[in-house]
PDB file of C-alpha atoms and ligand atoms in Angstrom:
ATOM      1  CA  MET A   1     109.872  87.625 116.056  1.00 96.00           C
ATOM      2  CA  ASP A   2     110.791  89.446 119.446  1.00 97.00           C
ATOM      3  CA  ARG A   3     112.750  87.789 122.277  1.00 96.00           C
ATOM      4  CA  PRO A   4     112.904  88.612 125.884  1.00 95.00           C
ATOM      5  CA  ASP A   5     116.413  89.925 125.454  1.00 93.00           C
ATOM      6  CA  GLY A   6     115.544  92.422 122.803  1.00 95.00           C
ATOM      7  CA  TYR A   7     112.960  93.479 119.972  1.00 97.00           C
ATOM      8  CA  GLY A   8     113.142  91.663 116.576  1.00 97.00           C
ATOM      9  CA  ALA A   9     113.596  93.300 113.251  1.00 97.00           C
ATOM     10  CA  VAL A  10     110.048  94.023 112.561  1.00 98.00           C
ATOM     11  CA  SER A  11     109.183  95.587 115.779  1.00 98.00           C
ATOM     12  CA  ARG A  12     112.408  97.751 115.421  1.00 98.00           C
ATOM     13  CA  ALA A  13     111.565  98.905 111.965  1.00 98.00           C
ATOM     14  CA  LEU A  14     108.011  99.715 112.774  1.00 98.00           C
ATOM     15  CA  HIS A  15     109.133 101.662 115.975  1.00 98.00           C
ATOM     16  CA  TRP A  16     111.887 103.642 114.274  1.00 98.00           C
ATOM     17  CA  ILE A  17     109.983 104.284 110.806  1.00 98.00           C
ATOM     18  CA  MET A  18     106.909 105.668 112.866  1.00 98.00           C
ATOM     19  CA  ALA A  19     109.129 107.713 115.023  1.00 98.00           C
ATOM     20  CA  VAL A  20     110.703 109.454 111.970  1.00 98.00           C
ATOM     21  CA  ILE A  21     107.264 110.021 110.384  1.00 98.00           C
ATOM     22  CA  LEU A  22     105.858 111.263 113.672  1.00 98.00           C
ATOM     23  CA  ALA A  23     108.781 113.742 113.779  1.00 98.00           C
ATOM     24  CA  TRP A  24     107.681 115.091 110.404  1.00 98.00           C
ATOM     25  CA  GLN A  25     104.123 115.365 111.630  1.00 98.00           C
ATOM     26  CA  PHE A  26     105.197 117.479 114.725  1.00 98.00           C
ATOM     27  CA  THR A  27     107.497 119.505 112.617  1.00 98.00           C
ATOM     28  CA  SER A  28     104.735 120.303 110.322  1.00 98.00           C
ATOM     29  CA  ALA A  29     102.254 121.055 112.992  1.00 98.00           C
ATOM     30  CA  ALA A  30     104.827 123.375 114.765  1.00 98.00           C
ATOM     31  CA  VAL A  31     105.844 125.064 111.443  1.00 98.00           C
ATOM     32  CA  ARG A  32     102.070 125.779 110.757  1.00 97.00           C
ATOM     33  CA  GLN A  33     101.705 127.445 113.984  1.00 97.00           C
ATOM     34  CA  LEU A  34     104.993 129.378 113.989  1.00 98.00           C
ATOM     35  CA  LEU A  35     105.608 130.166 110.364  1.00 98.00           C
ATOM     36  CA  PRO A  36     102.012 130.372 108.783  1.00 97.00           C
ATOM     37  CA  ASP A  37     101.926 131.324 105.068  1.00 97.00           C
ATOM     38  CA  THR A  38     105.683 130.644 104.264  1.00 98.00           C
ATOM     39  CA  PRO A  39     107.358 128.462 101.882  1.00 98.00           C
ATOM     40  CA  VAL A  40     108.732 126.420 104.862  1.00 98.00           C
ATOM     41  CA  GLU A  41     105.138 125.795 105.952  1.00 98.00           C
ATOM     42  CA  ASP A  42     104.315 124.682 102.492  1.00 98.00           C
ATOM     43  CA  PHE A  43     107.106 122.263 102.565  1.00 98.00           C
ATOM     44  CA  PHE A  44     106.431 120.676 105.719  1.00 98.00           C
ATOM     45  CA  TRP A  45     102.659 120.948 105.796  1.00 98.00           C
ATOM     46  CA  PHE A  46     101.572 119.362 102.404  1.00 97.00           C
ATOM     47  CA  PRO A  47     102.112 115.735 103.199  1.00 98.00           C
ATOM     48  CA  HIS A  48     100.629 115.968 106.814  1.00 98.00           C
ATOM     49  CA  THR A  49      97.229 114.366 105.912  1.00 98.00           C
ATOM     50  CA  SER A  50      98.895 111.759 103.622  1.00 98.00           C
ATOM     51  CA  LEU A  51     101.483 110.908 106.259  1.00 98.00           C
ATOM     52  CA  GLY A  52      98.833 110.576 108.834  1.00 98.00           C
ATOM     53  CA  LEU A  53      96.995 107.978 107.026  1.00 98.00           C
ATOM     54  CA  LEU A  54     100.257 106.035 106.637  1.00 98.00           C
ATOM     55  CA  LEU A  55     100.752 106.286 110.320  1.00 98.00           C
ATOM     56  CA  PHE A  56      97.324 104.972 111.045  1.00 98.00           C
ATOM     57  CA  VAL A  57      97.891 101.856 108.783  1.00 98.00           C
ATOM     58  CA  LEU A  58     101.256 101.157 110.494  1.00 98.00           C
ATOM     59  CA  VAL A  59     100.168 101.575 113.980  1.00 98.00           C
ATOM     60  CA  LEU A  60      97.352  98.962 113.316  1.00 98.00           C
ATOM     61  CA  ALA A  61      99.995  96.569 111.819  1.00 98.00           C
ATOM     62  CA  ARG A  62     102.358  97.240 115.002  1.00 98.00           C
ATOM     63  CA  GLY A  63      99.626  96.819 117.405  1.00 98.00           C
ATOM     64  CA  ALA A  64      98.854  93.345 115.765  1.00 98.00           C
ATOM     65  CA  TRP A  65     102.478  92.610 115.795  1.00 98.00           C
ATOM     66  CA  ALA A  66     102.941  93.644 119.383  1.00 98.00           C
ATOM     67  CA  LEU A  67      99.901  91.326 120.415  1.00 97.00           C
ATOM     68  CA  ALA A  68     101.347  88.384 118.518  1.00 98.00           C
ATOM     69  CA  ASN A  69     104.585  88.900 120.317  1.00 97.00           C
ATOM     70  CA  ALA A  70     103.355  89.809 123.619  1.00 96.00           C
ATOM     71  CA  ARG A  71     104.770  86.811 125.470  1.00 96.00           C
ATOM     72  CA  ARG A  72     108.109  87.093 123.816  1.00 96.00           C
ATOM     73  CA  ARG A  73     108.755  90.741 124.506  1.00 96.00           C
ATOM     74  CA  PRO A  74     111.365  92.049 126.970  1.00 95.00           C
ATOM     75  CA  ARG A  75     109.594  92.123 130.365  1.00 92.00           C
ATOM     76  CA  THR A  76     108.817  95.507 131.527  1.00 91.00           C
ATOM     77  CA  GLY A  77     107.189  97.081 134.638  1.00 92.00           C
ATOM     78  CA  LEU A  78     103.537  97.828 134.907  1.00 96.00           C
ATOM     79  CA  ALA A  79     104.035 101.611 134.721  1.00 95.00           C
ATOM     80  CA  ALA A  80     106.101 101.270 131.406  1.00 95.00           C
ATOM     81  CA  ARG A  81     103.488  98.911 130.013  1.00 96.00           C
ATOM     82  CA  MET A  82     100.742 101.297 130.816  1.00 97.00           C
ATOM     83  CA  GLY A  83     102.668 104.115 129.296  1.00 97.00           C
ATOM     84  CA  HIS A  84     103.105 102.053 126.075  1.00 98.00           C
ATOM     85  CA  VAL A  85      99.325 101.336 126.133  1.00 98.00           C
ATOM     86  CA  VAL A  86      98.653 105.162 126.350  1.00 98.00           C
ATOM     87  CA  LEU A  87     101.067 105.778 123.396  1.00 98.00           C
ATOM     88  CA  TYR A  88      99.249 103.207 121.218  1.00 98.00           C
ATOM     89  CA  LEU A  89      95.803 104.768 122.175  1.00 98.00           C
ATOM     90  CA  LEU A  90      97.096 108.183 121.067  1.00 98.00           C
ATOM     91  CA  MET A  91      98.628 107.074 117.926  1.00 98.00           C
ATOM     92  CA  ILE A  92      95.182 105.480 116.970  1.00 98.00           C
ATOM     93  CA  ALA A  93      92.987 108.324 118.264  1.00 98.00           C
ATOM     94  CA  ILE A  94      94.932 111.121 116.501  1.00 98.00           C
ATOM     95  CA  PRO A  95      94.716 110.050 112.880  1.00 98.00           C
ATOM     96  CA  THR A  96      91.266 108.698 113.525  1.00 98.00           C
ATOM     97  CA  LEU A  97      90.304 112.385 114.463  1.00 98.00           C
ATOM     98  CA  GLY A  98      92.217 113.611 111.410  1.00 98.00           C
ATOM     99  CA  LEU A  99      90.353 111.248 109.212  1.00 98.00           C
ATOM    100  CA  LEU A 100      86.894 112.183 110.799  1.00 98.00           C
ATOM    101  CA  ARG A 101      87.691 115.897 110.010  1.00 98.00           C
ATOM    102  CA  ALA A 102      88.683 115.044 106.393  1.00 98.00           C
ATOM    103  CA  TYR A 103      85.315 113.036 106.105  1.00 98.00           C
ATOM    104  CA  GLY A 104      83.324 115.706 107.984  1.00 98.00           C
ATOM    105  CA  ARG A 105      84.755 118.612 105.791  1.00 97.00           C
ATOM    106  CA  GLY A 106      83.259 116.929 102.590  1.00 97.00           C
ATOM    107  CA  ARG A 107      86.051 118.270 100.363  1.00 97.00           C
ATOM    108  CA  GLY A 108      87.418 115.047  99.290  1.00 97.00           C
ATOM    109  CA  TYR A 109      90.437 113.237 100.725  1.00 98.00           C
ATOM    110  CA  SER A 110      93.089 111.515  98.396  1.00 98.00           C
ATOM    111  CA  PRO A 111      96.248 110.744 100.298  1.00 98.00           C
ATOM    112  CA  PHE A 112      99.026 109.818  98.031  1.00 97.00           C
ATOM    113  CA  GLY A 113      96.645 110.280  95.106  1.00 97.00           C
ATOM    114  CA  ILE A 114      94.315 107.403  96.381  1.00 97.00           C
ATOM    115  CA  GLU A 115      90.676 108.600  96.930  1.00 98.00           C
ATOM    116  CA  ILE A 116      89.364 107.642 100.264  1.00 98.00           C
ATOM    117  CA  PHE A 117      86.455 110.141 100.494  1.00 98.00           C
ATOM    118  CA  SER A 118      85.033 111.746  97.584  1.00 97.00           C
ATOM    119  CA  ARG A 119      83.407 115.127  97.563  1.00 97.00           C
ATOM    120  CA  ARG A 120      80.155 115.853  99.040  1.00 94.00           C
ATOM    121  CA  ASP A 121      77.875 118.901  99.024  1.00 91.00           C
ATOM    122  CA  GLN A 122      77.529 119.403 102.777  1.00 95.00           C
ATOM    123  CA  GLU A 123      79.899 119.625 105.790  1.00 97.00           C
ATOM    124  CA  ILE A 124      79.268 117.473 108.843  1.00 98.00           C
ATOM    125  CA  GLU A 125      79.845 120.148 111.487  1.00 98.00           C
ATOM    126  CA  SER A 126      79.788 117.816 114.521  1.00 98.00           C
ATOM    127  CA  LEU A 127      82.696 115.716 113.139  1.00 97.00           C
ATOM    128  CA  VAL A 128      84.752 118.747 112.204  1.00 98.00           C
ATOM    129  CA  GLU A 129      84.175 120.424 115.733  1.00 98.00           C
ATOM    130  CA  LEU A 130      85.106 117.163 117.327  1.00 98.00           C
ATOM    131  CA  ALA A 131      88.213 116.886 115.490  1.00 98.00           C
ATOM    132  CA  ASN A 132      89.129 120.577 115.858  1.00 98.00           C
ATOM    133  CA  ASP A 133      88.711 120.221 119.614  1.00 98.00           C
ATOM    134  CA  TRP A 134      90.814 117.127 120.035  1.00 98.00           C
ATOM    135  CA  HIS A 135      93.139 116.461 117.144  1.00 98.00           C
ATOM    136  CA  GLY A 136      95.696 119.084 117.908  1.00 97.00           C
ATOM    137  CA  LEU A 137      95.235 118.743 121.656  1.00 98.00           C
ATOM    138  CA  LEU A 138      95.988 114.934 121.674  1.00 98.00           C
ATOM    139  CA  GLY A 139      98.781 115.535 119.197  1.00 98.00           C
ATOM    140  CA  TRP A 140     100.526 117.902 121.527  1.00 98.00           C
ATOM    141  CA  THR A 141      99.947 115.529 124.389  1.00 98.00           C
ATOM    142  CA  LEU A 142     101.685 112.854 122.435  1.00 98.00           C
ATOM    143  CA  ILE A 143     104.768 114.737 121.789  1.00 98.00           C
ATOM    144  CA  GLY A 144     104.922 115.597 125.607  1.00 98.00           C
ATOM    145  CA  LEU A 145     104.638 111.792 126.385  1.00 98.00           C
ATOM    146  CA  VAL A 146     107.089 110.822 123.925  1.00 98.00           C
ATOM    147  CA  ALA A 147     109.703 113.217 125.700  1.00 98.00           C
ATOM    148  CA  GLY A 148     108.984 111.312 128.933  1.00 97.00           C
ATOM    149  CA  HIS A 149     109.309 107.969 127.007  1.00 98.00           C
ATOM    150  CA  VAL A 150     112.678 109.034 125.501  1.00 97.00           C
ATOM    151  CA  LEU A 151     113.988 109.976 128.919  1.00 97.00           C
ATOM    152  CA  MET A 152     113.031 106.654 130.437  1.00 96.00           C
ATOM    153  CA  ALA A 153     114.557 104.729 127.570  1.00 95.00           C
ATOM    154  CA  PHE A 154     117.884 106.038 128.886  1.00 95.00           C
ATOM    155  CA  LEU A 155     117.276 106.165 132.585  1.00 95.00           C
ATOM    156  CA  HIS A 156     115.537 102.495 132.922  1.00 93.00           C
ATOM    157  CA  ARG A 157     118.137  99.728 133.281  1.00 91.00           C
ATOM    158  CA  LYS A 158     118.199  96.158 132.075  1.00 89.00           C
ATOM    159  CA  PRO A 159     119.020  93.158 134.413  1.00 87.00           C
ATOM    160  CA  ASP A 160     122.689  93.648 133.156  1.00 89.00           C
ATOM    161  CA  GLY A 161     122.665  97.194 133.985  1.00 90.00           C
ATOM    162  CA  SER A 162     122.787  98.703 130.573  1.00 90.00           C
ATOM    163  CA  PRO A 163     119.936 101.314 129.513  1.00 92.00           C
ATOM    164  CA  VAL A 164     116.759  99.415 128.054  1.00 95.00           C
ATOM    165  CA  LEU A 165     117.405 101.543 124.909  1.00 95.00           C
ATOM    166  CA  THR A 166     119.423  98.775 123.571  1.00 95.00           C
ATOM    167  CA  TYR A 167     116.310  96.368 123.396  1.00 96.00           C
ATOM    168  CA  MET A 168     115.268  98.646 120.649  1.00 97.00           C
ATOM    169  CA  THR A 169     118.496  99.472 118.912  1.00 95.00           C
ATOM    170  CA  LYS A 170     120.628  96.498 118.800  1.00 86.00           C
ATOM    171  CA  GLY A 171     117.690  94.135 119.578  1.00 72.00           C
ATOM    172  CA  LYS A 172     118.264  90.592 120.260  1.00 66.00           C
TER     173      LYS A 172
HETATM  174  C1  HEM B 201      99.643 110.239 113.975  1.00 83.31           C
HETATM  175  C2  HEM B 201      99.249 111.038 113.023  1.00 83.31           C
HETATM  176  C3  HEM B 201      99.052 112.468 113.097  1.00 83.31           C
HETATM  177  C4  HEM B 201      99.585 113.501 114.064  1.00 83.31           C
HETATM  178  C5  HEM B 201     100.674 113.061 115.114  1.00 83.31           C
HETATM  179  C6  HEM B 201      98.949 114.767 113.716  1.00 83.31           C
HETATM  180  C7  HEM B 201      99.390 115.940 114.585  1.00 83.31           C
HETATM  181  C8  HEM B 201      98.856 117.104 114.437  1.00 83.31           C
HETATM  182  C9  HEM B 201      99.148 118.296 115.145  1.00 83.31           C
HETATM  183  C10 HEM B 201      99.917 118.369 116.480  1.00 83.31           C
HETATM  184  C11 HEM B 201      98.335 119.307 114.724  1.00 83.31           C
HETATM  185  C12 HEM B 201      98.418 120.886 115.220  1.00 83.31           C
HETATM  186  C13 HEM B 201      97.125 121.346 115.835  1.00 83.31           C
HETATM  187  C14 HEM B 201      97.448 122.770 116.070  1.00 83.31           C
HETATM  188  O1  HEM B 201      97.425 123.667 115.151  1.00 83.31           O
HETATM  189  O2  HEM B 201      97.659 123.071 117.246  1.00 83.31           O
HETATM  190  C15 HEM B 201      97.672 118.769 113.586  1.00 83.31           C
HETATM  191  C16 HEM B 201      96.762 119.672 112.861  1.00 83.31           C
HETATM  192  C17 HEM B 201      96.005 119.077 111.722  1.00 83.31           C
HETATM  193  N1  HEM B 201      96.053 117.799 111.370  1.00 83.31           N
HETATM  194 FE1  HEM B 201      96.999 116.196 112.134  1.00 83.31          FE
HETATM  195  N2  HEM B 201      98.160 114.673 112.865  1.00 83.31           N
HETATM  196  C18 HEM B 201      98.163 113.485 112.364  1.00 83.31           C
HETATM  197  C19 HEM B 201      97.319 112.899 111.297  1.00 83.31           C
HETATM  198  C20 HEM B 201      96.407 113.769 110.680  1.00 83.31           C
HETATM  199  C21 HEM B 201      95.582 113.037 109.660  1.00 83.31           C
HETATM  200  C22 HEM B 201      95.262 111.499 109.302  1.00 83.31           C
HETATM  201  C23 HEM B 201      94.894 114.099 109.067  1.00 83.31           C
HETATM  202  C24 HEM B 201      93.746 114.135 107.960  1.00 83.31           C
HETATM  203  C25 HEM B 201      93.455 113.099 107.304  1.00 83.31           C
HETATM  204  C26 HEM B 201      95.212 115.362 109.739  1.00 83.31           C
HETATM  205  C27 HEM B 201      94.769 116.636 109.452  1.00 83.31           C
HETATM  206  C28 HEM B 201      95.120 117.755 110.258  1.00 83.31           C
HETATM  207  C29 HEM B 201      94.561 119.057 110.048  1.00 83.31           C
HETATM  208  C30 HEM B 201      93.616 119.389 108.830  1.00 83.31           C
HETATM  209  C31 HEM B 201      95.026 119.909 110.908  1.00 83.31           C
HETATM  210  C32 HEM B 201      95.115 121.427 111.127  1.00 83.31           C
HETATM  211  C33 HEM B 201      93.660 121.742 111.614  1.00 83.31           C
HETATM  212  C34 HEM B 201      93.408 121.338 113.027  1.00 83.31           C
HETATM  213  O3  HEM B 201      94.220 122.104 113.967  1.00 83.31           O
HETATM  214  O4  HEM B 201      92.720 120.523 113.566  1.00 83.31           O
HETATM  215  N3  HEM B 201      96.184 114.982 110.697  1.00 83.31           N
HETATM  216  N4  HEM B 201      97.927 117.444 113.331  1.00 83.31           N
HETATM  217  C1  HEM B 202     114.259 108.947 120.081  1.00 83.31           C
HETATM  218  C2  HEM B 202     113.003 108.521 120.218  1.00 83.31           C
HETATM  219  C3  HEM B 202     112.878 107.094 120.913  1.00 83.31           C
HETATM  220  C4  HEM B 202     113.543 106.218 121.714  1.00 83.31           C
HETATM  221  C5  HEM B 202     114.933 106.377 122.085  1.00 83.31           C
HETATM  222  C6  HEM B 202     112.836 105.153 122.072  1.00 83.31           C
HETATM  223  C7  HEM B 202     113.272 104.180 123.028  1.00 83.31           C
HETATM  224  C8  HEM B 202     112.327 103.087 123.162  1.00 83.31           C
HETATM  225  C9  HEM B 202     112.781 101.951 123.776  1.00 83.31           C
HETATM  226  C10 HEM B 202     114.282 101.654 124.422  1.00 83.31           C
HETATM  227  C11 HEM B 202     111.771 100.859 123.853  1.00 83.31           C
HETATM  228  C12 HEM B 202     111.729  99.551 124.673  1.00 83.31           C
HETATM  229  C13 HEM B 202     111.277  99.766 125.861  1.00 83.31           C
HETATM  230  C14 HEM B 202     111.218  98.466 126.895  1.00 83.31           C
HETATM  231  O1  HEM B 202     110.907  97.422 126.364  1.00 83.31           O
HETATM  232  O2  HEM B 202     111.660  98.412 128.124  1.00 83.31           O
HETATM  233  C15 HEM B 202     110.757 101.417 123.222  1.00 83.31           C
HETATM  234  C16 HEM B 202     109.381 101.000 123.145  1.00 83.31           C
HETATM  235  C17 HEM B 202     108.311 101.632 122.571  1.00 83.31           C
HETATM  236  N1  HEM B 202     108.276 102.844 122.200  1.00 83.31           N
HETATM  237 FE1  HEM B 202     109.836 104.012 121.977  1.00 83.31          FE
HETATM  238  N2  HEM B 202     111.448 105.436 121.488  1.00 83.31           N
HETATM  239  C18 HEM B 202     111.325 106.428 120.982  1.00 83.31           C
HETATM  240  C19 HEM B 202     110.435 107.089 120.273  1.00 83.31           C
HETATM  241  C20 HEM B 202     109.089 106.709 120.240  1.00 83.31           C
HETATM  242  C21 HEM B 202     107.929 107.137 119.708  1.00 83.31           C
HETATM  243  C22 HEM B 202     107.931 108.510 118.807  1.00 83.31           C
HETATM  244  C23 HEM B 202     106.848 106.465 119.885  1.00 83.31           C
HETATM  245  C24 HEM B 202     105.394 106.697 119.507  1.00 83.31           C
HETATM  246  C25 HEM B 202     104.627 107.521 120.089  1.00 83.31           C
HETATM  247  C26 HEM B 202     107.359 105.309 120.726  1.00 83.31           C
HETATM  248  C27 HEM B 202     106.568 104.337 121.190  1.00 83.31           C
HETATM  249  C28 HEM B 202     106.926 103.108 121.791  1.00 83.31           C
HETATM  250  C29 HEM B 202     106.235 101.923 122.074  1.00 83.31           C
HETATM  251  C30 HEM B 202     104.609 101.984 121.839  1.00 83.31           C
HETATM  252  C31 HEM B 202     106.873 100.929 122.582  1.00 83.31           C
HETATM  253  C32 HEM B 202     106.592  99.647 123.077  1.00 83.31           C
HETATM  254  C33 HEM B 202     107.027  98.443 121.953  1.00 83.31           C
HETATM  255  C34 HEM B 202     106.276  98.623 120.750  1.00 83.31           C
HETATM  256  O3  HEM B 202     105.104  98.050 120.796  1.00 83.31           O
HETATM  257  O4  HEM B 202     106.751  99.275 119.807  1.00 83.31           O
HETATM  258  N3  HEM B 202     108.699 105.515 120.893  1.00 83.31           N
HETATM  259  N4  HEM B 202     110.938 102.703 122.734  1.00 83.31           N
END
């Protein structure tokens, strides 16, 4: 469980595991833009859609854990709280759009070899277009906000004067 003087082991594990997987997602997206049709792209891109589903499942568990711990967590200002809510909304919206695209394409979707959507004959163009318009855009927005979030983690101070970073590293 979390405590007002630091996040507990579950919150910290979810935070850092997701940060590492998100770093992979952004690397894969950047490599896809910068080094298309290269072995580097193949290497980073091939798990993108599977890891996206994993992140989707993890963010739901993390959100539920955050709500269960809401009263025990370190106190944050309103701006920081709103910032965290926006990060959650993006962490939910981005993979949701990815999944809608995978469904709309109708080519089947089997992350980690588990069939989630089977093949269909027809594409649902509206779903694919919606995702094409927003998935990447929101993805790049998220990385921009994460950069601000990391900066704030070093700048914001705890009541004892140390950076709030230690709430999420050492924990309680
Ligand atoms: C939190 C999870 C995810 C993040 C952060 C993420 C991020 C991104 C980003 C930044 C791009 C680059 C778009 C561009 O070319 O500018 C992208 C592309 C793509 N993603 Fe994801 N993604 C996630 C989950 C998923 C999931 C779950 C799927 C499918 C099931 C998926 C499928 C795709 C596809 C097919 C593209 C290339 C086509 C496009 O540009 O829309 N992604 N993703
Ligand atoms: C090097 C990278 C990162 C650092 C140093 C960092 C640091 C921190 C710190 C210190 C806190 C606690 C803030 C407080 O309670 O005052 C926190 C919370 C949080 N961080 Fe990060 N973070 C990083 C990456 C990320 C990423 C990639 C995301 C996801 C987009 C993220 C999302 C969140 C969220 C939503 C919270 C609120 C607590 C929770 O529900 O997990 N962080 N982060």
